[in-house]
Coordinates of C-alpha atoms in Angstrom, one line a residue:
M1 CA 0.3 -0.1 0.2
S2 CA 2.9 1.9 -0.4
T3 CA 2.2 6.1 -1.7
S4 CA 4.6 9.0 -2.7
I5 CA 3.6 10.6 0.2
S6 CA 6.7 10.4 2.5
T7 CA 7.3 10.9 6.3
A8 CA 10.2 9.9 8.8
D9 CA 7.3 7.3 9.4
P10 CA 6.6 5.1 7.1
I11 CA 4.0 3.4 10.0
N12 CA 2.2 6.9 9.4
D13 CA 3.0 6.7 5.6
E14 CA 0.8 3.4 5.7
I15 CA -2.4 5.6 7.5
L16 CA -2.5 8.0 5.4
A17 CA -2.4 6.1 2.0
A18 CA -5.2 3.6 3.0
K19 CA -7.0 6.8 4.5
K20 CA -7.0 8.1 1.4
L21 CA -8.6 4.2 -0.7
Y22 CA -10.7 3.8 2.0
P23 CA -11.9 6.9 3.4
F24 CA -14.3 5.0 5.9
I25 CA -11.5 3.9 8.0
N26 CA -11.2 4.7 11.9
V27 CA -7.9 4.2 13.9
L28 CA -8.9 2.7 16.8
S29 CA -5.3 2.1 18.9
R30 CA -1.6 2.1 17.7
T31 CA 1.5 0.6 19.3
P32 CA 4.4 -0.1 17.7
S33 CA 4.1 -3.4 16.4
S34 CA 0.2 -3.3 15.3
I35 CA -2.4 -1.1 14.5
S36 CA -6.0 -1.8 15.6
V37 CA -8.7 -0.3 13.0
N38 CA -12.7 -0.5 11.8
Y39 CA -13.8 -0.4 8.3
K40 CA -17.6 1.4 8.5
R41 CA -20.1 1.2 5.5
G42 CA -23.3 1.8 5.9
Y43 CA -24.9 0.2 9.0
N44 CA -21.7 -2.4 8.7
Y45 CA -18.2 -2.2 10.8
V46 CA -15.3 -4.6 10.2
D47 CA -12.6 -5.1 12.9
I48 CA -9.5 -4.9 10.9
S49 CA -6.0 -6.4 13.4
L50 CA -3.1 -5.2 11.6
T51 CA 0.4 -6.6 12.8
I52 CA 3.5 -5.1 11.8
P53 CA 6.9 -6.8 11.5
N54 CA 10.2 -6.2 13.0
D55 CA 11.4 -6.0 9.7
Y56 CA 8.5 -3.5 7.8
P57 CA 8.9 -1.9 5.6
I58 CA 10.7 -4.9 3.5
H59 CA 7.7 -7.7 4.8
P60 CA 4.2 -6.1 4.6
L61 CA 2.0 -5.6 7.5
V62 CA 0.0 -8.8 8.5
A63 CA -4.3 -8.2 8.3
S64 CA -5.8 -10.0 10.5
I65 CA -10.2 -9.9 10.4
G66 CA -12.5 -11.5 12.8
K67 CA -13.4 -15.0 11.6
D68 CA -16.9 -14.7 12.3
V69 CA -17.2 -11.4 9.9
V70 CA -18.8 -11.5 6.6
L71 CA -17.3 -10.0 4.2
P72 CA -19.4 -7.5 1.8
S73 CA -18.2 -8.5 -2.1
G74 CA -16.8 -5.2 -3.0
L75 CA -14.5 -4.7 0.4
K76 CA -13.2 -8.2 -0.6
K77 CA -12.0 -7.1 -3.7
R78 CA -10.2 -4.1 -2.5
L79 CA -8.5 -5.4 0.4
V80 CA -6.9 -8.1 -2.6

């Protein structure tokens, strides 16, 4: 999800890029090793946890979505 945005914090760059692509993202919390967000579309919310590997940005973020969540087909296409 890299963009031309450049700051000293690559994680912040990712958050800014995600908000451009998905304006309904709300960052709930952030630690040095993870980011917790939710994505609201209409009445539906999807909670997403992003794990930041130690060697980020060489290796990508890992996204986890609750197993009981049914993703709308449009969101599935955009996440892949």
